[in-house]
XYZ file of N, CA and C in Angstrom:
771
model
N 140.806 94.314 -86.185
C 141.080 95.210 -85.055
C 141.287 94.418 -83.770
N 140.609 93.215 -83.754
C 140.757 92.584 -82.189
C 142.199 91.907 -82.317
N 142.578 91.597 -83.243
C 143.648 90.600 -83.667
C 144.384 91.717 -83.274
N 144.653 92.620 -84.012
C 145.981 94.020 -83.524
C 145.874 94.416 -81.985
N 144.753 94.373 -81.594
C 144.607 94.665 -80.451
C 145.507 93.780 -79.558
N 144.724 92.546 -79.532
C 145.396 91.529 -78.656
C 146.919 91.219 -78.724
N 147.296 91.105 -79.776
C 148.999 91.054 -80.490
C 149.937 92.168 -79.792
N 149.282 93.476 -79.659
C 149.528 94.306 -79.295
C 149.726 94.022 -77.604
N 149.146 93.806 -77.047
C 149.034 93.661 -75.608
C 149.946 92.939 -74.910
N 149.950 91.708 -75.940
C 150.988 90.336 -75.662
C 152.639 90.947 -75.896
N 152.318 91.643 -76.660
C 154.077 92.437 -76.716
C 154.180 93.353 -75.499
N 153.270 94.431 -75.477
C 153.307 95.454 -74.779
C 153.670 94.691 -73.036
N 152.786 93.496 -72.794
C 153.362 93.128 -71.748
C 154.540 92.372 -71.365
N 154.973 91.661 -72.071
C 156.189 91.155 -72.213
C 157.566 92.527 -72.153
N 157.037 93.443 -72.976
C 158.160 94.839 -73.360
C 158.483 95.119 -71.917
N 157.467 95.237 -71.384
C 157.465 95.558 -69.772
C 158.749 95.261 -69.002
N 158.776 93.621 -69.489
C 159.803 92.906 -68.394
C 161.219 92.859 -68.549
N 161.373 93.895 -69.896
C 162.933 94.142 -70.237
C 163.794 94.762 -69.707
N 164.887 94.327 -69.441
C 166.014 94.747 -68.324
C 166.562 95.961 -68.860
N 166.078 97.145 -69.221
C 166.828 98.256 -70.469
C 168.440 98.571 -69.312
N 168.286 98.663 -67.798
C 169.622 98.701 -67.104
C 170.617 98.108 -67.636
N 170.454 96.382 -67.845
C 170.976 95.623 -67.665
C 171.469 95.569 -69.889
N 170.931 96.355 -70.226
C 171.438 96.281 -71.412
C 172.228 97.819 -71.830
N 172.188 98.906 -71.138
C 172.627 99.912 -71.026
C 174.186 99.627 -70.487
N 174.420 98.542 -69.010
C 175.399 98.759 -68.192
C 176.466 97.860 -69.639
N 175.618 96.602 -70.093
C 176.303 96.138 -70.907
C 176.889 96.659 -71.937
N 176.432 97.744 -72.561
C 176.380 98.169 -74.014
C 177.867 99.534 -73.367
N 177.625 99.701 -72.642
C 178.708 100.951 -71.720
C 180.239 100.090 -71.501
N 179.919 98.968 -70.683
C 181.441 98.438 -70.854
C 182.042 97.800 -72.007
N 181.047 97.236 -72.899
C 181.837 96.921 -74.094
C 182.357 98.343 -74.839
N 181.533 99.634 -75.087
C 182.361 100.459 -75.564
C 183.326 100.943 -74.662
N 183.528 100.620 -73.687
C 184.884 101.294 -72.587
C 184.775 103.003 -72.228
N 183.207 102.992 -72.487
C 182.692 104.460 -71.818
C 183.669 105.291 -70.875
N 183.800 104.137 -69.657
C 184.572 104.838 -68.298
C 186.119 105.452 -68.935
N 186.432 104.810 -69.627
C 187.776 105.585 -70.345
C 187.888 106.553 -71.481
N 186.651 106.643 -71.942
C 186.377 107.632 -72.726
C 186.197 108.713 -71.756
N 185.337 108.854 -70.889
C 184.893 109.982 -70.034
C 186.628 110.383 -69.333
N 187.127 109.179 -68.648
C 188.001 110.157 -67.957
C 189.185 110.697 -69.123
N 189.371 110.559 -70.341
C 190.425 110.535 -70.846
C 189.923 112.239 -71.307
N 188.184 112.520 -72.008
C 187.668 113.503 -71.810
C 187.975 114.413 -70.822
N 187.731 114.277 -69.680
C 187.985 115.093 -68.753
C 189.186 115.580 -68.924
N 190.584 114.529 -68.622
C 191.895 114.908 -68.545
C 191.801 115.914 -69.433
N 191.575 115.829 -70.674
C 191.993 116.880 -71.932
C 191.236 118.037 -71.496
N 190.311 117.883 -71.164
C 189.265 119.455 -70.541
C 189.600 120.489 -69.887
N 190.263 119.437 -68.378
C 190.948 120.477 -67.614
C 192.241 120.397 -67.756
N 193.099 120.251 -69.307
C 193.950 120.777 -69.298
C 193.943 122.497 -70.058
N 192.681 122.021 -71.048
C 192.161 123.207 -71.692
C 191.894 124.163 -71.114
N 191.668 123.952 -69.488
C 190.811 125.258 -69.072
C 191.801 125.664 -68.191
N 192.883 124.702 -67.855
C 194.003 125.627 -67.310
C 194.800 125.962 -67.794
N 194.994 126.234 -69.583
C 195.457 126.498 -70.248
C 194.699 128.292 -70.747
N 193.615 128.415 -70.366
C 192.541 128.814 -70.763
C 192.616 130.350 -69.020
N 192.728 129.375 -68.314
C 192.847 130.463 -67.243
C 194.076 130.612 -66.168
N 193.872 132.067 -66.210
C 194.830 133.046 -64.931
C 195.012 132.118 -63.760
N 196.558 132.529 -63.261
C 197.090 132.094 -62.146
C 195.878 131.923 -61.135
N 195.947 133.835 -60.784
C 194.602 134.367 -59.667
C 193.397 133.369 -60.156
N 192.900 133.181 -61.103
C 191.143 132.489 -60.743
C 191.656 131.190 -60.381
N 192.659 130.579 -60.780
C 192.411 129.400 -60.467
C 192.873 129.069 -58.965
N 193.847 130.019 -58.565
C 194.053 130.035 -57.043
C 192.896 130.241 -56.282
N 191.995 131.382 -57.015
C 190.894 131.708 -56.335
C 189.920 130.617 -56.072
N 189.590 129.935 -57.226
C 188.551 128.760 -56.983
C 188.934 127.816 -55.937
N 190.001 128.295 -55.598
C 190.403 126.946 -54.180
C 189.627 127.484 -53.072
N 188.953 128.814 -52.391
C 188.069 129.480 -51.960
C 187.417 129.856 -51.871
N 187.017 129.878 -53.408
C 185.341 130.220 -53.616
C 184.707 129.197 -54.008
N 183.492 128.751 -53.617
C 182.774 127.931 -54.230
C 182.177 128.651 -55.895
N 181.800 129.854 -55.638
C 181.531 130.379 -57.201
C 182.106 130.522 -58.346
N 183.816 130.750 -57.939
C 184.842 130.601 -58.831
C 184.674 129.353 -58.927
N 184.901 127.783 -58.693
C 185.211 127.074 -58.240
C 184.301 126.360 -59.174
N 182.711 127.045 -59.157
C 182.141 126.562 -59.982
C 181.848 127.077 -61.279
N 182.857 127.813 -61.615
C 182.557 128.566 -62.866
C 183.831 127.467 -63.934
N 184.836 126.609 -62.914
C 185.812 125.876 -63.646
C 184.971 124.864 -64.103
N 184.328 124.297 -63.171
C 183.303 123.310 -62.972
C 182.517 122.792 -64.547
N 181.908 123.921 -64.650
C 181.183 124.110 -65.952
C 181.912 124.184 -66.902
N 182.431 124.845 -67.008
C 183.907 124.802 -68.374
C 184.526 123.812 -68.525
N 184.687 122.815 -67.136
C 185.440 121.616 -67.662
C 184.313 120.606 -67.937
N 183.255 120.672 -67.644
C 182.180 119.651 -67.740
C 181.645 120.096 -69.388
N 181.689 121.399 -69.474
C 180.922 121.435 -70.915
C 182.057 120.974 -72.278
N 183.362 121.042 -71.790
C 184.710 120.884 -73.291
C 184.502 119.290 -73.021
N 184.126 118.630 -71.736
C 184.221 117.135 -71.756
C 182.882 116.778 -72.505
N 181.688 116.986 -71.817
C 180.397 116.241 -72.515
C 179.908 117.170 -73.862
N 180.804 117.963 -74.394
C 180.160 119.040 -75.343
C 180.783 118.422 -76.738
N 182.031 118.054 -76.182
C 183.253 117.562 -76.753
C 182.773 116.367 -78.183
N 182.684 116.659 -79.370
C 183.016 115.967 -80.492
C 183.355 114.330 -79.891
N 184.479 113.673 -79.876
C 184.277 112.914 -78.938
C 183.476 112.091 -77.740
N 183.507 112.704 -77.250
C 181.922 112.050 -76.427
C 180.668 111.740 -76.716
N 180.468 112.811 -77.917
C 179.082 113.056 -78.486
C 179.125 111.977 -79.875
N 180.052 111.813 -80.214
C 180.277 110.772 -81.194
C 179.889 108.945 -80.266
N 181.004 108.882 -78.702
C 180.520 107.406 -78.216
C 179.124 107.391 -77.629
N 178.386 108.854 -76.972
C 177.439 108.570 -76.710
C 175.964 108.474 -77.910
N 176.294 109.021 -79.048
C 175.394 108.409 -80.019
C 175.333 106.901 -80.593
N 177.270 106.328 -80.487
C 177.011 105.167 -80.529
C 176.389 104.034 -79.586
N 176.858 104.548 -78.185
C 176.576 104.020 -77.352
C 174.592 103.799 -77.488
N 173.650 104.812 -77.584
C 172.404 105.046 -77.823
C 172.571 104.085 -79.390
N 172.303 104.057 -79.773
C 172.449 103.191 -81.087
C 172.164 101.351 -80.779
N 173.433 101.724 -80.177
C 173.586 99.954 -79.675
C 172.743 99.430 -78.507
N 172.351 100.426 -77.640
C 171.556 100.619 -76.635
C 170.013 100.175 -77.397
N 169.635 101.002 -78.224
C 168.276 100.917 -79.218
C 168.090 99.544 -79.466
N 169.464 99.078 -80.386
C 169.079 97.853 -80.891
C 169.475 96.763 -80.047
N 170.381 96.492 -79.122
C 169.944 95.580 -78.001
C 168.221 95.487 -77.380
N 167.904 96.439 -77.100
C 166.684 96.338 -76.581
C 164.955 96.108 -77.757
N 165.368 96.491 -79.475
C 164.523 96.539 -79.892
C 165.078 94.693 -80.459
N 166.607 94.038 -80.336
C 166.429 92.745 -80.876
C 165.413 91.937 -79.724
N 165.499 92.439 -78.574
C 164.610 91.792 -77.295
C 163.227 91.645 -77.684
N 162.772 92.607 -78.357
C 161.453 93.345 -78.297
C 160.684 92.528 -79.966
N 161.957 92.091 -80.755
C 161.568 91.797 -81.977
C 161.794 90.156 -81.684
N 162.260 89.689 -80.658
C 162.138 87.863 -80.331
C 160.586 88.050 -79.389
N 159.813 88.729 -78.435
C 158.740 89.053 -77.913
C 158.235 89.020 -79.021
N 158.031 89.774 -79.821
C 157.137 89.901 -80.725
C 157.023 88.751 -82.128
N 158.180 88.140 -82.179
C 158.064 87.054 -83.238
C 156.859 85.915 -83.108
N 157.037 85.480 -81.780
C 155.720 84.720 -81.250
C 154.109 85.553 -81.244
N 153.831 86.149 -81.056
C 152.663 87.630 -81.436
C 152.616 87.575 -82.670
N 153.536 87.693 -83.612
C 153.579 87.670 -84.910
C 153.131 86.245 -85.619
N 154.185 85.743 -84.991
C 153.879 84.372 -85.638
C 152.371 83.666 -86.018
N 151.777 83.399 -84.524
C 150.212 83.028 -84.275
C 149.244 84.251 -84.422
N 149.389 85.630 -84.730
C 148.929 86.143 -85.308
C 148.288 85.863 -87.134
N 149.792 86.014 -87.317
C 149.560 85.617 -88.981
C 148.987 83.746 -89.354
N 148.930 83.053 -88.373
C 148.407 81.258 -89.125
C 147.090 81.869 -88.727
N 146.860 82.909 -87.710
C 144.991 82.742 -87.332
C 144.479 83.199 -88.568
N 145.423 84.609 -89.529
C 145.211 85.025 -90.691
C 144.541 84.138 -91.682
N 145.710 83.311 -92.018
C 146.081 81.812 -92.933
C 144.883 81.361 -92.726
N 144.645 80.436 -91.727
C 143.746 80.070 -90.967
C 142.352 80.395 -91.971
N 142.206 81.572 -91.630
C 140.626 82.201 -91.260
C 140.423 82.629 -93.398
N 141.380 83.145 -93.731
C 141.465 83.076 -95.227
C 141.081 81.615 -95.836
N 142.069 80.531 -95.727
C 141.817 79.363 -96.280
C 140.904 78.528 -95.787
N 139.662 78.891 -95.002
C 138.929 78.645 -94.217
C 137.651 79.265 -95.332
N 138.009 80.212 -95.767
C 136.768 81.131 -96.366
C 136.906 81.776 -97.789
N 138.254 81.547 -98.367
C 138.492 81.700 -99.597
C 139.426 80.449 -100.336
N 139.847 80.755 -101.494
C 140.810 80.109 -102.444
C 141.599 79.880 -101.895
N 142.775 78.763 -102.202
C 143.626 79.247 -102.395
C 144.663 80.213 -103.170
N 144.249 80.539 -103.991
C 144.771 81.556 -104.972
C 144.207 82.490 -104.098
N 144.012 82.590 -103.310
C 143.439 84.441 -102.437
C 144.596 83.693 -100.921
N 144.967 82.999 -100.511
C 145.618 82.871 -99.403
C 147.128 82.717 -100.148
N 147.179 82.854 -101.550
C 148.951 82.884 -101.942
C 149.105 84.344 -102.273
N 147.612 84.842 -102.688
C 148.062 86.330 -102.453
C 147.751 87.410 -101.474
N 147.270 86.258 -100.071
C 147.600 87.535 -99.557
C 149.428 86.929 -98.743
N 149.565 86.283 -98.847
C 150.944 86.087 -98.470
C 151.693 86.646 -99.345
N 151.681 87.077 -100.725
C 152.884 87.665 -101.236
C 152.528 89.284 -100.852
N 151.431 90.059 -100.669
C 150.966 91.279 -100.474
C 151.782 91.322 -98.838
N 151.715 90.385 -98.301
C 152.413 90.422 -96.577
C 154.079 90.184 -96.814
N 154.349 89.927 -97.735
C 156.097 89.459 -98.230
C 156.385 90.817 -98.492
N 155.792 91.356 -99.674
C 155.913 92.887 -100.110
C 156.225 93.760 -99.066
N 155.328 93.890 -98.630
C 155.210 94.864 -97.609
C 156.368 94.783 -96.465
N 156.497 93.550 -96.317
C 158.226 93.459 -95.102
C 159.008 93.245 -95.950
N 159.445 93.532 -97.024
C 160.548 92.818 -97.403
C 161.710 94.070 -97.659
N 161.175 95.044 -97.200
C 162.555 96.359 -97.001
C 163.623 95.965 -96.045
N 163.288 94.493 -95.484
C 163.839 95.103 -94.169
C 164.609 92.969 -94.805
N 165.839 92.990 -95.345
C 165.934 91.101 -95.538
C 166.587 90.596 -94.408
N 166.242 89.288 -94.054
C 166.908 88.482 -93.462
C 167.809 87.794 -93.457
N 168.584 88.796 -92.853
C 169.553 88.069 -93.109
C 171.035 89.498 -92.428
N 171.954 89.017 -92.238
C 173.076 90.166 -91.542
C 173.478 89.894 -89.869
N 172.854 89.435 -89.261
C 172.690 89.203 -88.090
C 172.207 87.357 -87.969
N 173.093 86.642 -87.600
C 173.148 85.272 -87.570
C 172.381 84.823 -86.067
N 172.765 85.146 -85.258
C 172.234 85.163 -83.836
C 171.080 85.700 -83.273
N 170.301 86.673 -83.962
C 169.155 87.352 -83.937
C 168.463 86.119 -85.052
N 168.921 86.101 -86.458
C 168.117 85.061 -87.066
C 167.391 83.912 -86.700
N 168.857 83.001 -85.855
C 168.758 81.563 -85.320
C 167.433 81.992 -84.024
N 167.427 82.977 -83.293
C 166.907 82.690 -82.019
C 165.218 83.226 -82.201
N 164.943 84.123 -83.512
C 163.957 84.297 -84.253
C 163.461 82.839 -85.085
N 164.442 82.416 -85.468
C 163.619 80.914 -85.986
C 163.378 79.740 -85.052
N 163.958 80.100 -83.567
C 163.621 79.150 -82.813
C 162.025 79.240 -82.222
N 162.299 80.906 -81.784
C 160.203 81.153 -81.550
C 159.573 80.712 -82.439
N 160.327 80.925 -83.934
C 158.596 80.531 -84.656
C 158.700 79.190 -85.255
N 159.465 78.450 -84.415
C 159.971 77.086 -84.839
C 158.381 76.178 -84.475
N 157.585 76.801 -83.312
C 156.440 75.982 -82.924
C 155.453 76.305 -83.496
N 155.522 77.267 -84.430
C 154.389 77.511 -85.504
C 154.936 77.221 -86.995
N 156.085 76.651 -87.326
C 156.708 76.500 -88.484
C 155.796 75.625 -89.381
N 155.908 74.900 -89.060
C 155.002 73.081 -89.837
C 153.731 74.043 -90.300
N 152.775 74.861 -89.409
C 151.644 75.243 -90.107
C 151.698 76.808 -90.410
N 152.725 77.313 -90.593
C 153.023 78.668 -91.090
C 153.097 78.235 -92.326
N 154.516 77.141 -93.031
C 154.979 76.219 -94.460
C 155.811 77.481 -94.315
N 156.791 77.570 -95.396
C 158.349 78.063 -95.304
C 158.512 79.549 -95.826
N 156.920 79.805 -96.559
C 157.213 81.404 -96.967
C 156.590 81.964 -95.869
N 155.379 81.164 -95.083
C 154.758 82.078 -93.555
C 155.785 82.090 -93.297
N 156.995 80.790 -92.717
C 158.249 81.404 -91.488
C 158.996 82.374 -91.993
N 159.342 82.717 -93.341
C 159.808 83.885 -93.892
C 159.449 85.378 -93.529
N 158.055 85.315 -93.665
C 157.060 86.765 -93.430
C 157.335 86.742 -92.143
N 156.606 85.789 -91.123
C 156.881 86.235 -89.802
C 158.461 86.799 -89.705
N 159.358 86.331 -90.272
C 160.984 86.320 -89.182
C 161.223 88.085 -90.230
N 160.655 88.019 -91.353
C 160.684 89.600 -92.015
C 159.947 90.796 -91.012
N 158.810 90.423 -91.058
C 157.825 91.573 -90.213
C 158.660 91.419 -89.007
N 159.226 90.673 -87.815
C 159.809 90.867 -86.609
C 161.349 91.826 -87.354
N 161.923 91.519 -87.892
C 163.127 91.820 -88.254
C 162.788 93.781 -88.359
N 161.598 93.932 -88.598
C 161.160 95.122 -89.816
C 160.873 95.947 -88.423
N 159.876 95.490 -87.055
C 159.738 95.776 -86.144
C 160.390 96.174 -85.490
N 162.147 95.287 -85.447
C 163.704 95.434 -84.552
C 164.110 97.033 -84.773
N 163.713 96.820 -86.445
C 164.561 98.350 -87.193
C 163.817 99.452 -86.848
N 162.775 99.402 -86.614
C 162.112 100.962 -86.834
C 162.145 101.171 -85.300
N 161.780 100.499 -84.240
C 161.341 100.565 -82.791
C 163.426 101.169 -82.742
N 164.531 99.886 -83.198
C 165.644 100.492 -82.953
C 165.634 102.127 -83.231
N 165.540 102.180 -84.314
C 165.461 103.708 -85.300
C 164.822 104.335 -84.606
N 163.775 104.338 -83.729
C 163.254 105.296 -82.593
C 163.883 105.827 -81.735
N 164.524 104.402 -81.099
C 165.218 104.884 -79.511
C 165.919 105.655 -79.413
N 166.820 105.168 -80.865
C 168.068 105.806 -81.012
C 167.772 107.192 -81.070
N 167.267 107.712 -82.215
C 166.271 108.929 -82.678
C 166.222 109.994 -80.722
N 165.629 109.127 -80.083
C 165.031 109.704 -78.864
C 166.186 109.710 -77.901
N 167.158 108.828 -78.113
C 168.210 109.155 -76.935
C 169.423 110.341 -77.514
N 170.078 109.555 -78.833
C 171.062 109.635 -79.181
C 171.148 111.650 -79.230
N 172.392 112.368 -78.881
C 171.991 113.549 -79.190
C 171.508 114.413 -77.665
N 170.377 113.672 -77.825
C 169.561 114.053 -75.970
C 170.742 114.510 -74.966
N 171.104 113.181 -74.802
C 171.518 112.626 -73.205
C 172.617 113.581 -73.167
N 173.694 114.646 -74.242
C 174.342 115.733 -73.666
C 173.543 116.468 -72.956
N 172.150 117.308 -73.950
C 171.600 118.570 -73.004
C 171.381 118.181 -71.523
N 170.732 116.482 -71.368
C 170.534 116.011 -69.982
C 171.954 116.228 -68.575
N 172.841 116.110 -69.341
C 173.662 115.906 -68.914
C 174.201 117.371 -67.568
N 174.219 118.234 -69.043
C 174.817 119.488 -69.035
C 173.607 120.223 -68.385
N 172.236 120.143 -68.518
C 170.750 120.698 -68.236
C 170.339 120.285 -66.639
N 169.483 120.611 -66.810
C 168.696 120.716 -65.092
C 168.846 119.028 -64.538
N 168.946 117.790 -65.531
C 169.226 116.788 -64.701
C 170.796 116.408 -64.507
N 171.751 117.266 -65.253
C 173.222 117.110 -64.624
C 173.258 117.803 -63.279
N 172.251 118.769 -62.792
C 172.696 119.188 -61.040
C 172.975 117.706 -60.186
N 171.465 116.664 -60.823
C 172.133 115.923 -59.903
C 172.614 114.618 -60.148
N 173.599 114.606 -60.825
C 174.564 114.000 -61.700
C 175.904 114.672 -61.090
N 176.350 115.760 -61.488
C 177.287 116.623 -61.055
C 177.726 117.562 -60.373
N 178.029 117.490 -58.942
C 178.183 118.759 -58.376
C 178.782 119.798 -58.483
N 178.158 120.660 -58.999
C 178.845 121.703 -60.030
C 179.393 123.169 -58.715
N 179.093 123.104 -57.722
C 179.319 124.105 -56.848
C 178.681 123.823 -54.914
N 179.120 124.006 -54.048
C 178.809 123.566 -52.752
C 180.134 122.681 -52.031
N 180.000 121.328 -53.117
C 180.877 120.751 -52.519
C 182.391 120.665 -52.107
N 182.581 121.780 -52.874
C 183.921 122.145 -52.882
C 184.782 122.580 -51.446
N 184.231 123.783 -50.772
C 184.786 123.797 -49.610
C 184.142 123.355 -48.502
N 183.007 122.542 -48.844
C 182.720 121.342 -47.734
C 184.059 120.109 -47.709
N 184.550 119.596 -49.358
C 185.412 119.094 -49.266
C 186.779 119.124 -48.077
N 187.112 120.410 -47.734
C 188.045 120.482 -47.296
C 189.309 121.543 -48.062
N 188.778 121.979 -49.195
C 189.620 122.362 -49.446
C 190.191 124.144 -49.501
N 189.791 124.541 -47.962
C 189.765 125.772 -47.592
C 191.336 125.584 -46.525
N 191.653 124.056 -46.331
C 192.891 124.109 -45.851
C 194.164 123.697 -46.282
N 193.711 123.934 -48.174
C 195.225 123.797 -48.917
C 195.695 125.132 -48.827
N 197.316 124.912 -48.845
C 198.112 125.546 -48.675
C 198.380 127.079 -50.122
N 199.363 127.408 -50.076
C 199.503 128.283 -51.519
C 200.163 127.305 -52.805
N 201.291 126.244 -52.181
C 201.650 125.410 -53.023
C 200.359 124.828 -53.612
N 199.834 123.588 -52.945
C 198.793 123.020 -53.538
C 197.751 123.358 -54.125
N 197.452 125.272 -54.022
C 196.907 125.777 -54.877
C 197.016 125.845 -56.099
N 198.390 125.709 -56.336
C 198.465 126.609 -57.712
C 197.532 126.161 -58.907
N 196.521 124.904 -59.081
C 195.725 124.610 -59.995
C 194.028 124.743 -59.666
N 194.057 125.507 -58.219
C 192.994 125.878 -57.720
C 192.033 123.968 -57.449
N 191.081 124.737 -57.770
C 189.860 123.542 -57.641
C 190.355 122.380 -58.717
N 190.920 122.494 -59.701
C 190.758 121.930 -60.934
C 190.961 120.264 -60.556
N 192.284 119.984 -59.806
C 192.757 118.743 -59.302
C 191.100 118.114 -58.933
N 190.246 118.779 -58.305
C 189.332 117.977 -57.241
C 188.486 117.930 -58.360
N 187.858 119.055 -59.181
C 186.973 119.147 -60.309
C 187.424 117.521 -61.314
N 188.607 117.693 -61.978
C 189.012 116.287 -62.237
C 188.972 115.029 -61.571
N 189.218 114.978 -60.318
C 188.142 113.836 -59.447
C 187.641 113.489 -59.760
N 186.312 114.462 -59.469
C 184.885 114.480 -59.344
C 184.636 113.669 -60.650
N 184.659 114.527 -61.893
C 184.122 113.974 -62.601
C 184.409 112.596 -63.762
N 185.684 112.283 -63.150
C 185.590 110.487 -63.599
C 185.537 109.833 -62.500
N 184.741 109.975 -61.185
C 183.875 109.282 -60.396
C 182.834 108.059 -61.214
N 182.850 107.358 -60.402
C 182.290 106.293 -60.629
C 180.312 106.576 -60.292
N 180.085 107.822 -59.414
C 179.096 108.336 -59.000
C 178.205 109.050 -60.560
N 179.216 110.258 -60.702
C 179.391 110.539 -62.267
C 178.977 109.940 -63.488
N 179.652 108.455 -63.599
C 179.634 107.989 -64.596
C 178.416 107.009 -64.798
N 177.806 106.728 -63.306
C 176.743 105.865 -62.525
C 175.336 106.770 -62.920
N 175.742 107.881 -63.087
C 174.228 109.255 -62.816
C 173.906 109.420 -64.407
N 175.436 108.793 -65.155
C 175.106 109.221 -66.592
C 174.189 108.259 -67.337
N 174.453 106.873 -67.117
C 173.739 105.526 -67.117
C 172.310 105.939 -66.748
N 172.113 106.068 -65.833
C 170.908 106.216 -65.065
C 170.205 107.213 -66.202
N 170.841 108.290 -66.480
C 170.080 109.394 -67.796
C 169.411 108.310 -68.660
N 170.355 107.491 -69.511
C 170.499 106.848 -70.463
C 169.419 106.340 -70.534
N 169.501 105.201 -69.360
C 168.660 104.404 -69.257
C 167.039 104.968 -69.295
């Protein structure tokens, strides 16, 4: 129990100091998020002015209530949208396991000198034939999870337990780099679990108010002094703005994260 305890702590504080921003902003521009969202949008509010009357949409150029009734319709066909909900599960995915490979190099060292104090304290007080089995009972038990698929997670996992290697011998560095590997998957398999899915209702729910201005800003904008021409698509032009803003796409991150 003191051993789990302490092991525990040494991760838990280290977990602390992980940049989850800085692996979110990353994991967003490699999938090309910002062009997913606006390409979303475009198709949205073509749907919904496909979808609605001359009059409302002239109207929403004057009402903030009309105005925000487009609002929602184009925000829910964009983030509701098959599409989106497909990059933002991947996006959460990759998000998970960036942050749980962080969490499984933290923990390889915890692991590592955890398990020789094991070794240690066994071959200290029993056989060896009781310290080869409890190393294959500790092989067993991680070995759902093999090493191996990921070359760059491997190498930088055998570099932590490179300073406990010599007195781990080559099936300890095995177990340790298994049990961290086994740790990556399930903590990943969480996040994901906990974001992936989520971050629409967030979106669309009580924390998209302030994410998205769904009504107010509209004829604060200014746009109580377009003409009848520049009406004819009502709010929709500005609604499309709005939401492949960089503010927008900044508030969605921030969910994520």
């Amino acid at each position: 129990q003191e051993l789990n305890s302490i092991t525990q702590e040494v991760v838990a504080a280290a977990a602390a100091q992980i940049n989850i921003g800085r692996i979110v902003d990353t994991q967003w521009r490699e999938l090309k998020m910002d062009t997913i969202i606006e390409a979303q949008v475009d198709r949205a509010v073509e749907r919904v002015k496909g979808e609605t009357d001359y009059w409302n949409k002239f109207l929403s150029s004057w009402s903030a209530e009309s105005a925000g009734e487009l609002t929602r319709a184009v925000t829910t066909y964009t983030f509701e949208g098959e599409t989106f909900q497909t990059k933002i599960d991947e996006l959460s995915h990759n998000v998970a396991t960036g942050i749980s490979s962080e969490i499984a190099l933290l923990s390889a060292q915890s692991v590592s000198a955890a398990f020789f104090c094991l070794q240690t304290f066994i071959s200290g007080n029993y056989s060896g034939a009781m310290v080869r089995a409890f190393e294959e009972q500790v092989r067993l038990a991680a070995e759902s999870v093999e090493f191996s698929g990921n070359e760059t997670l491997d190498a930088s996992l055998l570099s932590v337990i490179g300073q406990h290697k010599t007195a781990l011998g080559g099936i300890g560095v095995i177990i340790v780099a298994q049990v961290s590997r086994r740790i990556m998957v399930e903590i990943g398999e969480t996040i994901a679990e906990r974001v992936a899915g989520r971050i629409v209702g967030r979106i669309l729910g009580r924390a998209g108010s302030t994410i998205i201005p769904i009504a107010g800003w509209l004829l604060g904008a200014g746009m109580i002094a377009y003409d009848l021409y520049n009406s004819r698509d009502g709010a929709l032009p500005q609604i499309q703005e709005t939401l492949k803003s960089e503010e927008v796409k900044s508030g969605i991150r921030g969910e994520l994260t």
